[in-house]
CSV table of C-alpha atoms in Angstrom, one decimal:
chain,number,residue,atom,x,y,z
A,1,MET,CA,0.5,7.4,-25.2
A,2,HIS,CA,4.0,8.8,-25.7
A,3,GLY,CA,5.7,12.9,-25.3
A,4,ALA,CA,4.9,14.9,-22.2
A,5,PRO,CA,2.2,16.0,-21.5
A,6,ASN,CA,0.9,19.3,-19.0
A,7,PHE,CA,-1.5,21.2,-17.9
A,8,ARG,CA,-2.3,25.1,-18.2
A,9,ALA,CA,-5.7,26.4,-18.7
A,10,SER,CA,-6.4,27.9,-22.3
A,11,THR,CA,-9.4,29.7,-22.8
A,12,PRO,CA,-13.0,28.2,-23.1
A,13,GLU,CA,-14.2,30.8,-26.1
A,14,ALA,CA,-11.0,28.8,-28.3
A,15,SER,CA,-12.5,25.4,-27.3
A,16,ARG,CA,-15.9,26.4,-28.3
A,17,GLN,CA,-14.4,27.4,-31.9
A,18,GLY,CA,-13.4,24.0,-32.3
A,19,HIS,CA,-9.6,25.2,-33.1
A,20,LEU,CA,-8.1,22.8,-30.3
A,21,CYS,CA,-9.6,19.4,-30.6
A,22,ARG,CA,-10.7,17.4,-33.6
A,23,GLY,CA,-14.4,15.9,-33.2
A,24,ALA,CA,-17.3,17.4,-31.0
A,25,PRO,CA,-17.6,17.5,-27.6
A,26,ARG,CA,-19.3,14.5,-26.3
A,27,SER,CA,-20.7,15.0,-22.4
A,28,ILE,CA,-19.3,11.8,-20.6
A,29,PRO,CA,-20.9,11.0,-17.4
A,30,ARG,CA,-18.5,10.9,-14.3
A,31,GLY,CA,-18.9,9.2,-10.7
A,32,ARG,CA,-18.8,11.4,-7.7
A,33,ARG,CA,-16.4,10.6,-5.1
A,34,THR,CA,-17.8,8.8,-2.1
A,35,THR,CA,-16.4,6.4,0.8
A,36,PRO,CA,-14.4,4.6,0.8
A,37,ARG,CA,-12.5,7.0,-1.1
A,38,GLY,CA,-11.5,6.1,-4.6
A,39,MET,CA,-14.7,3.4,-5.3
A,40,THR,CA,-15.8,5.9,-8.0
A,41,MET,CA,-13.7,6.7,-11.2
A,42,GLU,CA,-14.6,9.8,-12.6
A,43,VAL,CA,-14.0,9.5,-17.0
A,44,TRP,CA,-12.5,12.6,-18.6
A,45,SER,CA,-12.7,12.7,-22.1
A,46,LEU,CA,-9.3,14.2,-24.1
A,47,GLY,CA,-9.3,15.2,-27.2
A,48,TRP,CA,-5.4,15.7,-28.7
A,49,ASP,CA,-4.6,18.8,-31.3
A,50,ASP,CA,-1.6,16.8,-33.0
A,51,ALA,CA,-0.8,20.5,-34.6
A,52,ALA,CA,-0.4,21.5,-31.6
A,53,ALA,CA,2.0,19.2,-30.1
A,54,SER,CA,3.9,20.4,-33.1
A,55,ASP,CA,5.9,23.3,-31.6
A,56,GLU,CA,6.5,22.1,-28.2
A,57,GLY,CA,6.7,18.4,-28.9
A,58,ILE,CA,3.6,18.4,-26.6
A,59,ALA,CA,0.1,16.8,-26.4
A,60,ARG,CA,-2.6,19.8,-25.7
A,61,CYS,CA,-5.8,18.0,-24.7
A,62,LEU,CA,-9.4,19.7,-24.4
A,63,LEU,CA,-11.2,17.9,-21.7
A,64,LEU,CA,-14.9,16.9,-22.6
A,65,ALA,CA,-16.4,16.3,-18.8
A,66,ASP,CA,-19.2,17.5,-18.0
A,67,GLU,CA,-17.4,19.9,-15.8
A,68,PRO,CA,-14.0,20.3,-14.7
A,69,PRO,CA,-12.6,18.4,-12.5
A,70,ALA,CA,-11.8,20.2,-8.9
A,71,GLY,CA,-8.0,21.5,-9.3
A,72,VAL,CA,-7.6,21.2,-13.0
A,73,PRO,CA,-7.7,24.4,-14.9
A,74,ALA,CA,-10.2,23.5,-17.9
A,75,PRO,CA,-11.7,23.4,-20.8
A,76,LEU,CA,-7.8,23.0,-22.2
A,77,LEU,CA,-5.2,21.1,-20.8
A,78,ASP,CA,-1.1,21.3,-21.8
A,79,LEU,CA,0.1,18.3,-21.0
A,80,ARG,CA,4.1,19.1,-19.7
A,81,ASN,CA,6.0,17.7,-16.7
A,82,GLY,CA,5.0,20.6,-13.8
A,83,SER,CA,2.3,21.5,-11.4
A,84,ASP,CA,-0.4,24.8,-12.9
A,85,LYS,CA,0.1,26.6,-9.6
A,86,THR,CA,-3.1,28.2,-9.6
A,87,SER,CA,-4.3,25.0,-9.8
A,88,GLY,CA,-3.0,22.4,-7.5
A,89,ALA,CA,-3.5,19.7,-10.4
A,90,VAL,CA,0.2,18.7,-11.3
A,91,HIS,CA,1.3,16.2,-14.0
A,92,VAL,CA,4.4,13.9,-13.8
A,93,HIS,CA,5.5,12.1,-16.9
A,94,ILE,CA,7.3,8.4,-16.2
A,95,SER,CA,10.0,7.5,-18.2
A,96,THR,CA,12.2,6.7,-15.8
A,97,GLU,CA,12.6,5.4,-11.5
A,98,ALA,CA,13.1,9.6,-10.4
A,99,ASP,CA,9.5,10.4,-12.4
A,100,GLN,CA,8.1,7.5,-10.3
A,101,GLN,CA,9.8,9.4,-7.0
A,102,THR,CA,8.9,13.0,-8.2
A,103,ALA,CA,5.3,11.9,-8.0
A,104,LEU,CA,6.1,10.1,-5.0
A,105,SER,CA,6.9,13.5,-3.5
A,106,HIS,CA,3.4,15.7,-4.6
A,107,VAL,CA,1.5,13.0,-2.5
A,108,GLY,CA,0.0,15.2,0.3
A,109,LEU,CA,0.9,17.8,-1.2
A,110,ALA,CA,-1.3,18.4,-4.5
A,111,GLU,CA,-4.9,18.1,-5.1
A,112,TRP,CA,-4.5,15.9,-8.1
A,113,ILE,CA,-1.2,14.1,-9.6
A,114,VAL,CA,-2.3,13.0,-13.1
A,115,LEU,CA,0.4,10.3,-14.6
A,116,SER,CA,1.5,9.9,-18.4
A,117,PHE,CA,3.8,7.4,-19.5
A,118,GLN,CA,6.2,7.1,-22.5
A,119,ASP,CA,5.4,3.6,-21.7
A,120,TRP,CA,2.5,2.4,-20.1
A,121,SER,CA,3.6,0.7,-16.7
A,122,MET,CA,1.3,-0.6,-13.9
A,123,ILE,CA,3.9,-0.6,-11.3
A,124,PRO,CA,4.2,3.1,-10.8
A,125,VAL,CA,0.3,3.2,-11.2
A,126,GLU,CA,0.1,1.1,-8.5
A,127,ASN,CA,2.7,3.1,-6.1
A,128,VAL,CA,1.6,6.4,-6.4
A,129,VAL,CA,-2.2,4.4,-5.8
A,130,ALA,CA,-1.2,3.0,-2.8
A,131,ALA,CA,1.4,6.5,-1.7
A,132,ALA,CA,-2.2,8.5,-2.0
A,133,GLN,CA,-4.5,6.4,0.2
A,134,GLY,CA,-5.1,8.1,3.4
A,135,THR,CA,-4.2,11.7,1.9
A,136,PRO,CA,-6.1,14.5,0.0
A,137,THR,CA,-4.4,13.7,-3.1
A,138,LYS,CA,-6.1,12.3,-5.4
A,139,VAL,CA,-4.8,10.1,-8.8
A,140,ALA,CA,-5.2,10.2,-12.4
A,141,ALA,CA,-4.1,8.4,-15.0
A,142,LEU,CA,-3.6,8.9,-19.2
A,143,VAL,CA,-4.8,6.4,-20.7
A,144,ASP,CA,-4.1,4.7,-24.4
A,145,SER,CA,-5.1,1.3,-24.6
A,146,PRO,CA,-8.5,-0.4,-23.3
A,147,GLN,CA,-6.9,-2.8,-21.9
A,148,HIS,CA,-4.8,-0.2,-19.9
A,149,VAL,CA,-8.0,1.0,-18.3
A,150,ALA,CA,-9.0,-1.9,-16.5
A,151,GLY,CA,-5.1,-1.9,-15.1
A,152,ALA,CA,-5.9,1.4,-14.0
A,153,ALA,CA,-9.2,1.2,-12.7
A,154,PHE,CA,-8.4,-1.7,-10.4
A,155,ALA,CA,-4.8,-0.8,-9.7
A,156,LEU,CA,-4.5,-2.9,-6.2
A,157,GLU,CA,-8.3,-3.3,-6.0
A,158,HIS,CA,-8.8,0.4,-5.1
A,159,GLY,CA,-7.7,1.9,-8.8
A,160,VAL,CA,-7.5,5.3,-9.5
A,161,ASP,CA,-9.4,8.3,-9.4
A,162,ALA,CA,-9.4,9.3,-12.9
A,163,VAL,CA,-9.0,7.8,-16.3
A,164,ALA,CA,-8.0,10.4,-19.2
A,165,VAL,CA,-8.7,8.3,-22.2
A,166,ARG,CA,-9.3,9.8,-25.8
A,167,PRO,CA,-12.7,10.4,-27.6
A,168,THR,CA,-12.9,6.8,-29.2
A,169,ASN,CA,-15.4,4.3,-29.2
A,170,SER,CA,-13.3,1.6,-28.0
A,171,LEU,CA,-12.0,3.7,-24.7
A,172,LEU,CA,-14.5,5.5,-23.7
A,173,ASP,CA,-16.5,1.9,-23.6
A,174,ALA,CA,-13.9,0.6,-21.8
A,175,ALA,CA,-13.6,3.7,-19.4
A,176,LEU,CA,-17.4,3.9,-19.1
A,177,ALA,CA,-17.8,-0.1,-18.4
A,178,MET,CA,-14.7,0.6,-16.1
A,179,ARG,CA,-16.6,3.1,-13.7
A,180,ALA,CA,-19.8,1.1,-13.9
A,181,ALA,CA,-18.0,-1.7,-12.5
A,182,ARG,CA,-16.2,0.4,-10.1
A,183,LEU,CA,-19.6,1.7,-8.7
A,184,GLU,CA,-21.3,-2.0,-8.2
A,185,GLN,CA,-17.5,-2.5,-6.5
A,186,GLN,CA,-18.3,0.2,-4.3
A,187,GLN,CA,-21.6,-0.6,-2.9
A,188,THR,CA,-20.2,-4.0,-1.3
A,189,SER,CA,-17.1,-2.6,-0.6
A,190,GLU,CA,-19.2,0.7,1.6
A,191,GLU,CA,-21.6,-3.1,3.7
A,192,ASP,CA,-17.5,-4.2,4.4
A,193,HIS,CA,-16.2,-1.2,5.7
A,194,GLN,CA,-19.4,-0.5,8.0
A,195,THR,CA,-19.4,-4.2,9.8
A,196,ARG,CA,-14.8,-4.0,9.9
A,197,GLU,CA,-13.6,-3.8,13.2
A,198,HIS,CA,-9.9,-2.5,14.5
A,199,GLN,CA,-8.0,-5.7,14.9
A,200,GLY,CA,-5.2,-5.5,17.6
A,201,LEU,CA,-3.9,-7.5,20.3
A,202,GLY,CA,-5.9,-10.7,21.4
A,203,VAL,CA,-5.3,-14.3,22.1
A,204,SER,CA,-5.2,-17.4,19.9
A,205,LYS,CA,-4.7,-21.2,20.3
A,206,VAL,CA,-2.2,-23.2,19.0
A,207,THR,CA,-2.5,-26.0,17.0
A,208,ALA,CA,0.6,-27.3,15.4
A,209,VAL,CA,4.1,-27.3,16.7
A,210,GLU,CA,6.5,-28.6,14.3
A,211,PRO,CA,10.1,-28.6,13.4
A,212,PHE,CA,10.1,-26.6,10.1
A,213,GLY,CA,13.8,-27.7,8.7
A,214,ILE,CA,16.5,-25.1,8.3
A,215,GLY,CA,17.1,-21.6,7.5
A,216,ASP,CA,18.5,-18.2,7.9
A,217,ARG,CA,17.5,-16.8,11.1
A,218,VAL,CA,17.2,-12.7,11.9
A,219,CYS,CA,17.7,-11.4,15.0
A,220,VAL,CA,17.2,-7.7,15.4
A,221,ASP,CA,19.7,-6.3,18.0
A,222,LEU,CA,18.3,-2.8,19.2
A,223,ALA,CA,20.5,0.4,20.3
A,224,GLY,CA,17.8,0.5,23.4
A,225,LEU,CA,16.8,-1.7,26.3
A,226,LEU,CA,14.2,-3.9,25.9
A,227,HIS,CA,12.1,-4.2,29.2
A,228,PRO,CA,10.5,-7.7,30.6
A,229,GLY,CA,7.9,-8.6,28.4
A,230,GLU,CA,8.5,-6.9,25.6
A,231,GLY,CA,8.6,-7.7,22.4
A,232,MET,CA,8.0,-7.4,18.6
A,233,LEU,CA,4.9,-8.5,16.8
A,234,VAL,CA,6.5,-11.2,13.8
A,235,GLY,CA,4.4,-13.3,11.6
A,236,SER,CA,4.7,-15.6,8.4
A,237,THR,CA,1.6,-13.0,7.0
A,238,ALA,CA,1.3,-10.0,7.5
A,239,ALA,CA,-2.6,-10.9,8.6
A,240,HIS,CA,-1.8,-12.3,11.5
A,241,MET,CA,1.2,-12.5,13.8
A,242,ALA,CA,2.7,-13.6,17.2
A,243,LEU,CA,4.6,-11.3,19.6
A,244,VAL,CA,7.9,-12.6,20.2
A,245,HIS,CA,9.1,-11.9,23.6
A,246,GLY,CA,12.6,-10.0,23.7
A,247,GLU,CA,16.0,-12.3,25.2
A,248,THR,CA,15.7,-10.0,28.6
A,249,VAL,CA,14.7,-13.7,30.8
A,250,PRO,CA,17.5,-15.1,32.5
A,251,SER,CA,19.3,-18.8,31.5
A,252,ALA,CA,21.3,-21.0,33.3
A,253,PHE,CA,23.2,-21.3,29.8
A,254,VAL,CA,23.8,-18.3,28.3
A,255,PRO,CA,23.5,-14.9,29.7
A,256,THR,CA,20.5,-12.7,28.8
A,257,ARG,CA,20.8,-10.0,25.5
A,258,PRO,CA,18.3,-7.4,27.2
A,259,PHE,CA,18.4,-5.5,23.5
A,260,ARG,CA,17.8,-8.3,21.4
A,261,VAL,CA,14.3,-10.3,19.9
A,262,ASN,CA,15.3,-13.3,18.3
A,263,ALA,CA,12.5,-12.7,15.3
A,264,GLY,CA,12.8,-15.9,13.5
A,265,ALA,CA,12.8,-16.5,9.3
A,266,VAL,CA,14.3,-14.0,6.9
A,267,HIS,CA,10.9,-13.8,5.1
A,268,GLN,CA,8.9,-13.4,8.1
A,269,TYR,CA,7.2,-9.3,9.0
A,270,THR,CA,7.4,-7.1,11.6
A,271,LEU,CA,5.1,-4.4,12.5
A,272,LEU,CA,6.3,-0.2,12.6
A,273,PRO,CA,5.4,1.8,14.3
A,274,ASN,CA,3.3,3.7,11.6
A,275,GLY,CA,1.4,0.9,10.7
A,276,SER,CA,3.3,-0.8,7.6
A,277,THR,CA,5.0,-3.9,7.6
A,278,ARG,CA,8.2,-5.2,6.6
A,279,TYR,CA,10.0,-8.4,6.2
A,280,LEU,CA,12.6,-8.8,8.5
A,281,SER,CA,15.1,-9.2,5.7
A,282,GLU,CA,14.9,-5.5,5.1
A,283,LEU,CA,15.3,-4.3,7.8
A,284,LYS,CA,18.7,-2.6,8.7
A,285,PRO,CA,20.5,-0.3,11.3
A,286,GLY,CA,18.8,2.9,11.7
A,287,ASP,CA,15.4,1.4,10.9
A,288,GLU,CA,12.7,1.8,13.6
A,289,VAL,CA,10.7,-1.0,14.7
A,290,LEU,CA,7.5,-1.2,16.9
A,291,VAL,CA,8.1,-2.4,20.7
A,292,THR,CA,5.1,-3.8,22.1
A,293,ASN,CA,4.1,-5.6,25.6
A,294,PRO,CA,1.1,-7.8,26.3
A,295,THR,CA,-1.0,-5.1,27.2
A,296,GLY,CA,-0.7,-3.1,23.7
A,297,THR,CA,1.8,-0.5,24.9
A,298,SER,CA,3.8,0.0,22.1
A,299,ARG,CA,6.9,2.5,21.7
A,300,THR,CA,9.7,2.8,18.9
A,301,ILE,CA,13.8,1.8,19.3
A,302,MET,CA,16.0,2.0,16.8
A,303,ILE,CA,18.1,-0.7,15.5
A,304,GLY,CA,21.7,-1.3,15.5
A,305,ARG,CA,22.6,-4.2,14.0
A,306,MET,CA,20.9,-7.3,12.0
A,307,LYS,CA,22.4,-10.6,12.6
A,308,ILE,CA,21.4,-13.3,11.0
A,309,GLU,CA,22.9,-17.2,10.8
A,310,ARG,CA,21.5,-20.9,9.7
A,311,ARG,CA,19.8,-22.3,12.9
A,312,PRO,CA,16.8,-25.1,12.7
A,313,PHE,CA,13.3,-23.9,12.8
A,314,LEU,CA,10.2,-24.7,14.2
A,315,SER,CA,6.9,-23.6,13.1
A,316,VAL,CA,4.0,-22.4,15.5
A,317,VAL,CA,0.7,-22.6,14.2
A,318,PHE,CA,-2.3,-20.5,15.9
A,319,ILE,CA,-6.2,-19.9,15.2
A,320,ASP,CA,-7.3,-16.8,16.7
A,321,GLU,CA,-10.6,-16.1,18.1
A,322,LYS,CA,-12.1,-15.9,14.5
A,323,GLY,CA,-10.9,-18.7,13.3
A,324,GLN,CA,-8.3,-17.2,11.4
A,325,GLU,CA,-5.1,-19.6,10.7
A,326,GLY,CA,-1.4,-17.6,11.2
A,327,ARG,CA,1.7,-18.7,11.7
A,328,VAL,CA,5.5,-18.1,13.3
A,329,ILE,CA,8.7,-20.0,12.5
A,330,LEU,CA,11.2,-19.6,14.9
A,331,GLN,CA,14.6,-21.1,15.7
A,332,ASN,CA,14.1,-23.7,17.9
A,333,ALA,CA,15.9,-22.4,20.8
A,334,GLU,CA,15.3,-22.6,24.5
A,335,THR,CA,15.8,-18.6,25.2
A,336,VAL,CA,13.3,-18.1,22.1
A,337,ARG,CA,9.6,-17.1,23.7
A,338,LEU,CA,6.8,-16.5,23.0
A,339,VAL,CA,3.9,-14.7,25.6
A,340,ASP,CA,1.0,-16.7,26.4
A,341,ALA,CA,-2.1,-15.3,27.4
A,342,ARG,CA,-1.3,-14.6,30.8
A,343,GLY,CA,1.5,-12.5,29.6
A,344,SER,CA,4.4,-14.8,30.3
A,345,PRO,CA,7.2,-15.6,28.3
A,346,MET,CA,7.3,-19.5,27.3
A,347,SER,CA,10.0,-20.4,25.7
A,348,VAL,CA,9.1,-22.1,21.6
A,349,THR,CA,10.2,-25.3,22.9
A,350,ALA,CA,7.7,-26.0,25.8
A,351,ILE,CA,5.0,-24.6,23.5
A,352,GLU,CA,1.7,-28.0,23.2
A,353,THR,CA,-1.0,-27.7,21.0
A,354,GLY,CA,-4.1,-25.8,22.9
A,355,MET,CA,-1.9,-23.6,24.5
A,356,ARG,CA,-3.0,-19.6,24.1
A,357,LEU,CA,-0.7,-16.9,22.6
A,358,ILE,CA,-0.7,-13.0,22.4
A,359,THR,CA,-1.5,-12.5,18.5
A,360,ARG,CA,-2.5,-9.7,16.4
A,361,SER,CA,-4.6,-10.2,13.5
A,362,ASP,CA,-5.1,-7.3,10.8
A,363,ASN,CA,-6.7,-8.5,7.2
A,364,THR,CA,-5.6,-4.9,5.8
A,365,GLY,CA,-4.5,-5.9,2.3
A,366,ARG,CA,-1.6,-4.2,1.8
A,367,HIS,CA,1.2,-3.0,-1.3
A,368,VAL,CA,4.9,-2.8,0.0
A,369,GLY,CA,4.0,-2.8,3.7
A,370,GLN,CA,1.2,-0.1,3.3
A,371,PRO,CA,-2.2,-0.6,4.7
A,372,ILE,CA,-4.6,-0.7,1.3
A,373,GLU,CA,-8.2,-1.1,1.1
A,374,SER,CA,-7.6,-4.3,-1.2
A,375,GLU,CA,-7.9,-8.1,-0.4
A,376,VAL,CA,-4.9,-9.9,0.2
A,377,THR,CA,-4.8,-14.0,1.0
A,378,GLU,CA,-1.4,-15.4,2.5
A,379,HIS,CA,-0.7,-18.3,4.1
């Protein structure tokens, strides 16, 4: 879809006379939003007026839906970068990373963000959809091929809230088919949502402890002191993490480092204060991390330094109370400790099969660390 579209209302009279749309208007059934958010999808049929586009190099579109979508002026839309101050709708034509950042900056502020593209790309759609989850902002995408309709409809499984297509049979059929598929998915998702429980700290049983070769290990040195019992939640997958204790326990061979968590292999995740996750390799001085104790009491501390070195690893595999498996890969050293079910720090070199550890399980899918309503499997 070429050119940079913009939302500006024209008069209903002009559209009724057919001056701005080729072909007769066709009424398109539209889905209604239900919870979980975004499972239904609206279909907007747009007729392009090629003649009007020639004046300013913009695309003028006539909306042919049953009724105007909330927040979007109708019946005529002029698609040009910018916002309509009277409607709460924002259109962003994406051709660069800066355009994507513009779209993301409107999340939580605009009622609708409508995306169009110089060359279609799923990555910006996914990133805006992920950012908009949990906010009042709805996302629409202007789509110019049936294949792209399916991509937009199920971006991160959640999908956009609306697709806008030209009134051609192939595009309309694809859009309505994807809407039907979303409605079918909605019923299953609502049932899952009703049975989903909040998963915080729990207890898991160790099923294997074994050497894991040599790799890059991360020490997170905090700009604040840890209390005994505190540490960071770390795991090889975002769904299952173990509580890695800070270096606050005295040792006969090395002094304590009460600001440090030896968090293990660089690929692992840790939990952040806002509920998102981040790879250990992405952390940097000035970032804030979540520090937790065995009771689940948490606080935020800023990182002062990251220290990465080649070290031998141990892999600790555990199974939670629901039979789901997790793993944490830590340096093979006496000063690295997990927390047992009683809340006591236990050196990884002393952990054995059958021991019980404090862990966290959360099967929420994630995109770039943000929780999303999507099924993601990691091993």
